């Protein structure tokens, strides 16, 4: 099995992680017509995995469509949900994109900006593998929790 | 002369205030075709004044158009510019609206949220008079500077 194929099997412990569980929850939340109802987690999250070959097929310049945008939102919503779960304070994500897919994503807790990221080429949003996506999320989460710990007064405002 | 008419004359000291000067600058910045080049400040800022009668003519429910949105942006950009001028740190405005005109406007300085406002009915954005608009701006500015003073470490991050 290739690495990618192995990752897709449900036995992969990554599907037990808080992040992936939350991601699946976020994706199901925007699934108005219940298309994903009988889908396993691996299939729901498959569009987030953009291997190098897949990425090469997408034009360098392009406008993100609604489906891609909903994925970007799901990702930052999931991180906000995890921050909230860890620190017990409300975490609010805010995404601001031009129609060309450039912009900024932030997450605030109280009056504290706990995550601040410049986005570009959002129409090619995706990770090499699910575990890469989880690594990125874990990094954002740990930095956010560190900032909250250091400035808890501002986070509690 | 009515209060509104008096306000429109250029002798009004409000046109010397930092806020109004900055507002005019912001409006001129988005005036791609130079339409405002020969307009006095009073005329450029006239669309921001929505008297009760004018407001009543606008439907309660409606989608904000691009021109109204550019006015809302100009207002919060001006406040961010004034915050920056006062505290010497970069202030970044961020506006997030649904197409129905509901949303959130924030201004961040470093990792500190110095202004956070929920917006609604943006298609009816406007103030009773210019001085009301300036009052609102002054209030936002002084609150923001107070927060920055209290949490200067976070604002400097």
Short mmCIF file of C-alpha atoms in Angstrom, two decimals:
data_model
loop_
_atom_site.label_atom_id
_atom_site.label_comp_id
_atom_site.label_asym_id
_atom_site.label_seq_id
_atom_site.Cartn_x
_atom_site.Cartn_y
_atom_site.Cartn_z
CA UNK A 1 0.00 0.00 0.00
CA UNK A 2 1.23 3.51 -0.71
CA UNK A 3 1.42 5.96 2.16
CA UNK A 4 -1.68 7.74 0.88
CA UNK A 5 -3.65 4.53 0.53
CA UNK A 6 -2.61 3.40 4.00
CA UNK A 7 -3.72 6.71 5.42
CA UNK A 8 -7.18 6.24 3.99
CA UNK A 9 -7.87 3.00 5.87
CA UNK A 10 -10.02 3.47 8.92
CA UNK A 11 -7.53 1.60 11.13
CA UNK A 12 -5.23 4.60 10.99
CA UNK A 13 -5.03 6.02 14.56
CA UNK A 14 -5.28 9.53 13.10
CA UNK A 15 -9.05 9.00 12.82
CA UNK A 16 -9.23 8.74 16.61
CA UNK A 17 -7.53 12.13 17.11
CA UNK A 18 -9.51 15.10 18.40
CA UNK A 19 -8.59 17.12 15.35
CA UNK A 20 -9.85 14.65 12.78
CA UNK A 21 -13.03 13.96 14.78
CA UNK A 22 -13.69 17.71 14.91
CA UNK A 23 -12.93 18.14 11.20
CA UNK A 24 -15.45 15.43 10.33
CA UNK A 25 -17.99 17.11 12.61
CA UNK A 26 -17.42 20.46 10.86
CA UNK A 27 -17.78 18.90 7.43
CA UNK A 28 -20.97 17.11 8.43
CA UNK A 29 -22.35 20.38 9.83
CA UNK A 30 -22.31 22.03 6.40
CA UNK A 31 -23.59 18.94 4.62
CA UNK A 32 -27.15 20.21 4.22
CA UNK A 33 -28.40 17.34 2.10
CA UNK A 34 -26.88 14.53 4.14
CA UNK A 35 -24.63 13.40 1.31
CA UNK A 36 -21.94 12.35 3.80
CA UNK A 37 -24.29 10.45 6.10
CA UNK A 38 -22.98 7.02 5.17
CA UNK A 39 -19.47 8.08 4.28
CA UNK A 40 -16.52 7.04 6.42
CA UNK A 41 -14.30 9.81 7.83
CA UNK A 42 -11.54 9.03 5.37
CA UNK A 43 -13.79 9.73 2.41
CA UNK A 44 -15.18 12.96 3.90
CA UNK A 45 -11.70 14.32 4.46
CA UNK A 46 -10.25 13.13 1.18
CA UNK A 47 -10.64 16.52 -0.60
CA UNK A 48 -8.26 18.05 1.98
CA UNK A 49 -5.45 15.86 0.75
CA UNK A 50 -3.85 17.36 -2.31
CA UNK A 51 -0.82 15.39 -3.36
CA UNK A 52 1.84 17.13 -5.42
CA UNK A 53 0.46 15.57 -8.59
CA UNK A 54 -3.09 16.71 -7.84
CA UNK A 55 -1.86 20.20 -7.00
CA UNK A 56 -0.01 20.43 -10.27
CA UNK A 57 -3.26 19.88 -12.13
CA UNK A 58 -4.84 22.98 -10.58
CA UNK A 59 -3.97 26.25 -12.33
CA UNK A 60 -1.64 28.53 -10.37
CA UNK A 61 -4.06 31.42 -10.67
CA UNK A 62 -7.74 30.87 -10.04
CA UNK A 63 -10.70 31.89 -7.97
CA UNK A 64 -11.72 29.59 -5.11
CA UNK A 65 -15.21 28.15 -5.48
CA UNK A 66 -17.77 27.85 -2.69
CA UNK A 67 -16.84 24.24 -1.95
CA UNK A 68 -13.16 25.05 -1.50
CA UNK A 69 -14.08 28.02 0.70
CA UNK A 70 -16.29 25.82 2.87
CA UNK A 71 -13.31 23.51 3.38
CA UNK A 72 -11.05 26.38 4.44
CA UNK A 73 -13.76 27.52 6.84
CA UNK A 74 -14.17 23.99 8.22
CA UNK A 75 -10.43 23.82 8.90
CA UNK A 76 -10.26 27.08 10.87
CA UNK A 77 -13.58 26.37 12.60
CA UNK A 78 -12.18 23.04 13.76
CA UNK A 79 -9.08 24.74 15.18
CA UNK A 80 -11.26 27.31 16.97
CA UNK A 81 -13.40 24.49 18.40
CA UNK A 82 -10.30 22.70 19.69
CA UNK A 83 -8.93 25.89 21.26
CA UNK A 84 -12.28 26.42 22.96
CA UNK A 85 -12.28 22.84 24.22
CA UNK A 86 -8.80 23.19 25.68
CA UNK A 87 -9.05 26.60 27.32
CA UNK A 88 -12.77 26.78 28.12
CA UNK A 89 -13.13 30.25 26.59
CA UNK A 90 -15.02 31.05 23.42
CA UNK A 91 -12.79 31.09 20.35
CA UNK A 92 -14.14 32.93 17.31
CA UNK A 93 -12.74 32.33 13.84
CA UNK A 94 -12.92 35.06 11.21
CA UNK A 95 -12.01 34.59 7.59
CA UNK A 96 -11.55 37.40 5.14
CA UNK A 97 -10.82 36.59 1.52
CA UNK A 98 -10.90 38.45 -1.72
CA UNK A 99 -12.65 36.64 -4.54
CA UNK A 100 -9.17 35.81 -5.86
CA UNK A 101 -8.43 33.72 -2.79
CA UNK A 102 -6.09 36.04 -0.91
CA UNK A 103 -6.74 37.19 2.61
CA UNK A 104 -6.42 36.56 6.29
CA UNK A 105 -7.72 34.08 8.82
CA UNK A 106 -7.73 34.94 12.50
CA UNK A 107 -9.06 33.35 15.67
CA UNK A 108 -9.79 35.54 18.68
CA UNK A 109 -10.35 34.55 22.31
CA UNK A 110 -11.69 37.49 24.27
CA UNK A 111 -9.62 40.42 23.06
CA UNK A 112 -6.64 38.25 22.20
CA UNK A 113 -5.71 37.24 18.67
CA UNK A 114 -4.54 33.66 19.20
CA UNK A 115 -4.08 32.79 15.53
CA UNK A 116 -3.33 35.09 12.64
CA UNK A 117 -2.51 33.75 9.24
CA UNK A 118 -2.19 35.30 5.82
CA UNK A 119 -3.82 33.13 3.19
CA UNK A 120 -2.98 32.94 -0.47
CA UNK A 121 -3.88 30.71 -3.39
CA UNK A 122 -6.87 29.43 -1.46
CA UNK A 123 -8.17 27.70 -4.59
CA UNK A 124 -5.32 25.23 -4.07
CA UNK A 125 -6.00 24.71 -0.35
CA UNK A 126 -4.93 21.24 0.73
CA UNK A 127 -2.19 19.23 2.42
CA UNK A 128 0.20 16.53 1.23
CA UNK A 129 -1.45 14.08 3.60
CA UNK A 130 -3.93 13.97 6.46
CA UNK A 131 -1.11 13.71 8.97
CA UNK A 132 0.47 16.86 7.52
CA UNK A 133 -2.85 18.64 8.00
CA UNK A 134 -3.02 17.40 11.58
CA UNK A 135 0.56 18.56 12.21
CA UNK A 136 -0.34 22.04 10.98
CA UNK A 137 -3.45 22.11 13.16
CA UNK A 138 -1.53 20.86 16.20
CA UNK A 139 1.06 23.58 15.71
CA UNK A 140 -1.59 26.31 15.45
CA UNK A 141 -3.35 24.88 18.49
CA UNK A 142 -0.25 24.73 20.68
CA UNK A 143 0.84 28.26 19.73
CA UNK A 144 -2.67 29.55 20.46
CA UNK A 145 -2.79 27.85 23.86
CA UNK A 146 0.64 29.22 24.71
CA UNK A 147 -0.47 32.77 23.90
CA UNK A 148 -3.63 32.30 25.95
CA UNK A 149 -1.57 31.03 28.88
CA UNK A 150 0.74 34.04 28.71
CA UNK A 151 -2.02 36.62 28.38
CA UNK A 152 -4.94 35.05 30.14
CA UNK A 153 -6.25 38.44 31.33
CA UNK A 154 -6.72 39.65 27.76
CA UNK A 155 -8.17 36.31 26.68
CA UNK A 156 -10.73 36.58 29.47
CA UNK A 157 -11.86 40.08 28.48
CA UNK B 1 -30.48 77.37 8.32
CA UNK B 2 -31.36 73.89 9.56
CA UNK B 3 -28.83 71.98 11.62
CA UNK B 4 -28.08 69.72 8.67
CA UNK B 5 -27.60 72.62 6.30
CA UNK B 6 -25.35 74.39 8.76
CA UNK B 7 -23.28 71.27 9.16
CA UNK B 8 -22.67 71.18 5.44
CA UNK B 9 -20.99 74.56 5.29
CA UNK B 10 -17.23 74.41 5.16
CA UNK B 11 -16.88 76.85 8.08
CA UNK B 12 -17.98 74.11 10.44
CA UNK B 13 -14.97 73.32 12.69
CA UNK B 14 -15.75 69.62 12.32
CA UNK B 15 -14.01 69.74 8.93
CA UNK B 16 -10.76 70.59 10.72
CA UNK B 17 -10.96 67.52 12.96
CA UNK B 18 -8.54 64.63 12.48
CA UNK B 19 -11.40 62.22 12.00
CA UNK B 20 -13.10 64.11 9.18
CA UNK B 21 -9.79 64.81 7.44
CA UNK B 22 -8.98 61.10 7.60
CA UNK B 23 -12.47 60.14 6.36
CA UNK B 24 -12.07 62.41 3.35
CA UNK B 25 -8.65 60.92 2.69
CA UNK B 26 -10.12 57.38 2.83
CA UNK B 27 -12.94 58.31 0.47
CA UNK B 28 -10.53 59.92 -1.99
CA UNK B 29 -8.34 56.82 -1.83
CA UNK B 30 -11.08 54.65 -3.31
CA UNK B 31 -12.15 57.27 -5.84
CA UNK B 32 -10.46 55.61 -8.82
CA UNK B 33 -11.83 57.95 -11.45
CA UNK B 34 -11.20 61.19 -9.62
CA UNK B 35 -14.88 62.06 -9.37
CA UNK B 36 -14.33 63.73 -6.00
CA UNK B 37 -11.31 65.76 -7.10
CA UNK B 38 -13.10 69.10 -7.07
CA UNK B 39 -15.65 68.24 -4.40
CA UNK B 40 -15.51 69.88 -0.99
CA UNK B 41 -15.28 67.60 2.07
CA UNK B 42 -18.91 68.23 2.96
CA UNK B 43 -20.11 66.83 -0.35
CA UNK B 44 -17.82 63.79 -0.20
CA UNK B 45 -19.10 62.85 3.25
CA UNK B 46 -22.74 63.61 2.55
CA UNK B 47 -23.73 59.96 1.87
CA UNK B 48 -22.70 59.11 5.45
CA UNK B 49 -25.45 61.32 6.79
CA UNK B 50 -28.74 59.49 6.81
CA UNK B 51 -31.43 61.51 8.47
CA UNK B 52 -34.41 59.72 9.93
CA UNK B 53 -36.49 60.59 6.87
CA UNK B 54 -33.85 59.27 4.45
CA UNK B 55 -33.47 56.11 6.52
CA UNK B 56 -37.20 55.51 6.41
CA UNK B 57 -37.06 55.43 2.63
CA UNK B 58 -34.61 52.52 2.63
CA UNK B 59 -36.27 49.08 2.97
CA UNK B 60 -35.68 47.39 6.33
CA UNK B 61 -34.36 44.28 4.65
CA UNK B 62 -31.93 44.59 1.80
CA UNK B 63 -28.49 43.67 0.56
CA UNK B 64 -25.76 46.30 0.82
CA UNK B 65 -24.29 47.29 -2.55
CA UNK B 66 -20.61 47.83 -3.28
CA UNK B 67 -20.83 51.58 -2.73
CA UNK B 68 -22.36 51.21 0.74
CA UNK B 69 -19.74 48.58 1.60
CA UNK B 70 -16.94 50.90 0.50
CA UNK B 71 -18.34 53.52 2.89
CA UNK B 72 -18.39 51.09 5.81
CA UNK B 73 -14.82 50.12 4.97
CA UNK B 74 -13.77 53.77 4.75
CA UNK B 75 -15.22 54.40 8.22
CA UNK B 76 -13.36 51.56 9.93
CA UNK B 77 -10.20 52.21 7.91
CA UNK B 78 -10.27 55.80 9.15
CA UNK B 79 -10.60 54.65 12.76
CA UNK B 80 -7.70 52.23 12.29
CA UNK B 81 -5.60 55.04 10.77
CA UNK B 82 -6.35 57.30 13.75
CA UNK B 83 -5.49 54.55 16.24
CA UNK B 84 -2.21 54.00 14.41
CA UNK B 85 -1.47 57.72 14.44
CA UNK B 86 -2.09 57.94 18.19
CA UNK B 87 -0.28 54.85 19.42
CA UNK B 88 2.38 54.46 16.74
CA UNK B 89 1.65 50.76 16.22
CA UNK B 90 0.08 49.28 13.12
CA UNK B 91 -3.69 48.92 13.39
CA UNK B 92 -5.35 46.51 11.00
CA UNK B 93 -9.08 46.65 10.27
CA UNK B 94 -10.94 43.52 9.20
CA UNK B 95 -14.50 43.48 8.00
CA UNK B 96 -16.53 40.35 7.58
CA UNK B 97 -20.03 40.62 6.18
CA UNK B 98 -22.54 38.22 4.73
CA UNK B 99 -24.13 39.38 1.49
CA UNK B 100 -27.17 40.30 3.59
CA UNK B 101 -25.18 42.93 5.48
CA UNK B 102 -24.67 41.19 8.80
CA UNK B 103 -21.28 40.60 10.26
CA UNK B 104 -18.41 41.83 12.33
CA UNK B 105 -15.82 44.56 12.15
CA UNK B 106 -12.64 44.33 14.19
CA UNK B 107 -9.41 46.28 14.47
CA UNK B 108 -6.31 44.56 15.77
CA UNK B 109 -3.07 46.07 17.03
CA UNK B 110 -0.41 43.40 17.41
CA UNK B 111 -2.27 40.51 19.01
CA UNK B 112 -4.80 42.75 20.69
CA UNK B 113 -8.36 43.27 19.47
CA UNK B 114 -8.86 46.97 20.14
CA UNK B 115 -12.26 47.27 18.48
CA UNK B 116 -14.88 44.60 17.99
CA UNK B 117 -18.30 45.44 16.69
CA UNK B 118 -21.19 43.39 15.44
CA UNK B 119 -22.72 44.92 12.34
CA UNK B 120 -26.25 44.58 11.10
CA UNK B 121 -28.41 46.21 8.44
CA UNK B 122 -25.30 47.51 6.75
CA UNK B 123 -27.37 48.56 3.72
CA UNK B 124 -28.70 51.34 6.00
CA UNK B 125 -25.27 52.40 7.27
CA UNK B 126 -25.25 56.08 8.15
CA UNK B 127 -25.50 58.60 10.98
CA UNK B 128 -28.01 61.30 11.91
CA UNK B 129 -25.35 63.93 11.33
CA UNK B 130 -21.63 64.27 10.74
CA UNK B 131 -21.07 65.21 14.35
CA UNK B 132 -22.85 62.01 15.45
CA UNK B 133 -20.52 60.06 13.23
CA UNK B 134 -17.53 61.84 14.72
CA UNK B 135 -18.82 61.12 18.26
CA UNK B 136 -19.06 57.44 17.45
CA UNK B 137 -15.56 57.44 15.98
CA UNK B 138 -14.14 59.34 18.96
CA UNK B 139 -15.71 56.82 21.32
CA UNK B 140 -14.26 53.86 19.43
CA UNK B 141 -10.89 55.58 19.29
CA UNK B 142 -10.71 56.38 23.00
CA UNK B 143 -11.80 52.88 24.02
CA UNK B 144 -9.20 51.41 21.67
CA UNK B 145 -6.41 53.62 23.05
CA UNK B 146 -7.41 52.73 26.60
CA UNK B 147 -7.19 49.00 25.83
CA UNK B 148 -3.81 49.51 24.17
CA UNK B 149 -2.58 51.41 27.21
CA UNK B 150 -3.69 48.65 29.55
CA UNK B 151 -2.25 45.81 27.51
CA UNK B 152 0.66 47.38 25.70
CA UNK B 153 2.67 44.14 25.81
CA UNK B 154 0.02 42.31 23.76
CA UNK B 155 -0.41 45.27 21.41
CA UNK B 156 3.33 45.23 20.76
CA UNK B 157 3.44 41.53 19.88
#
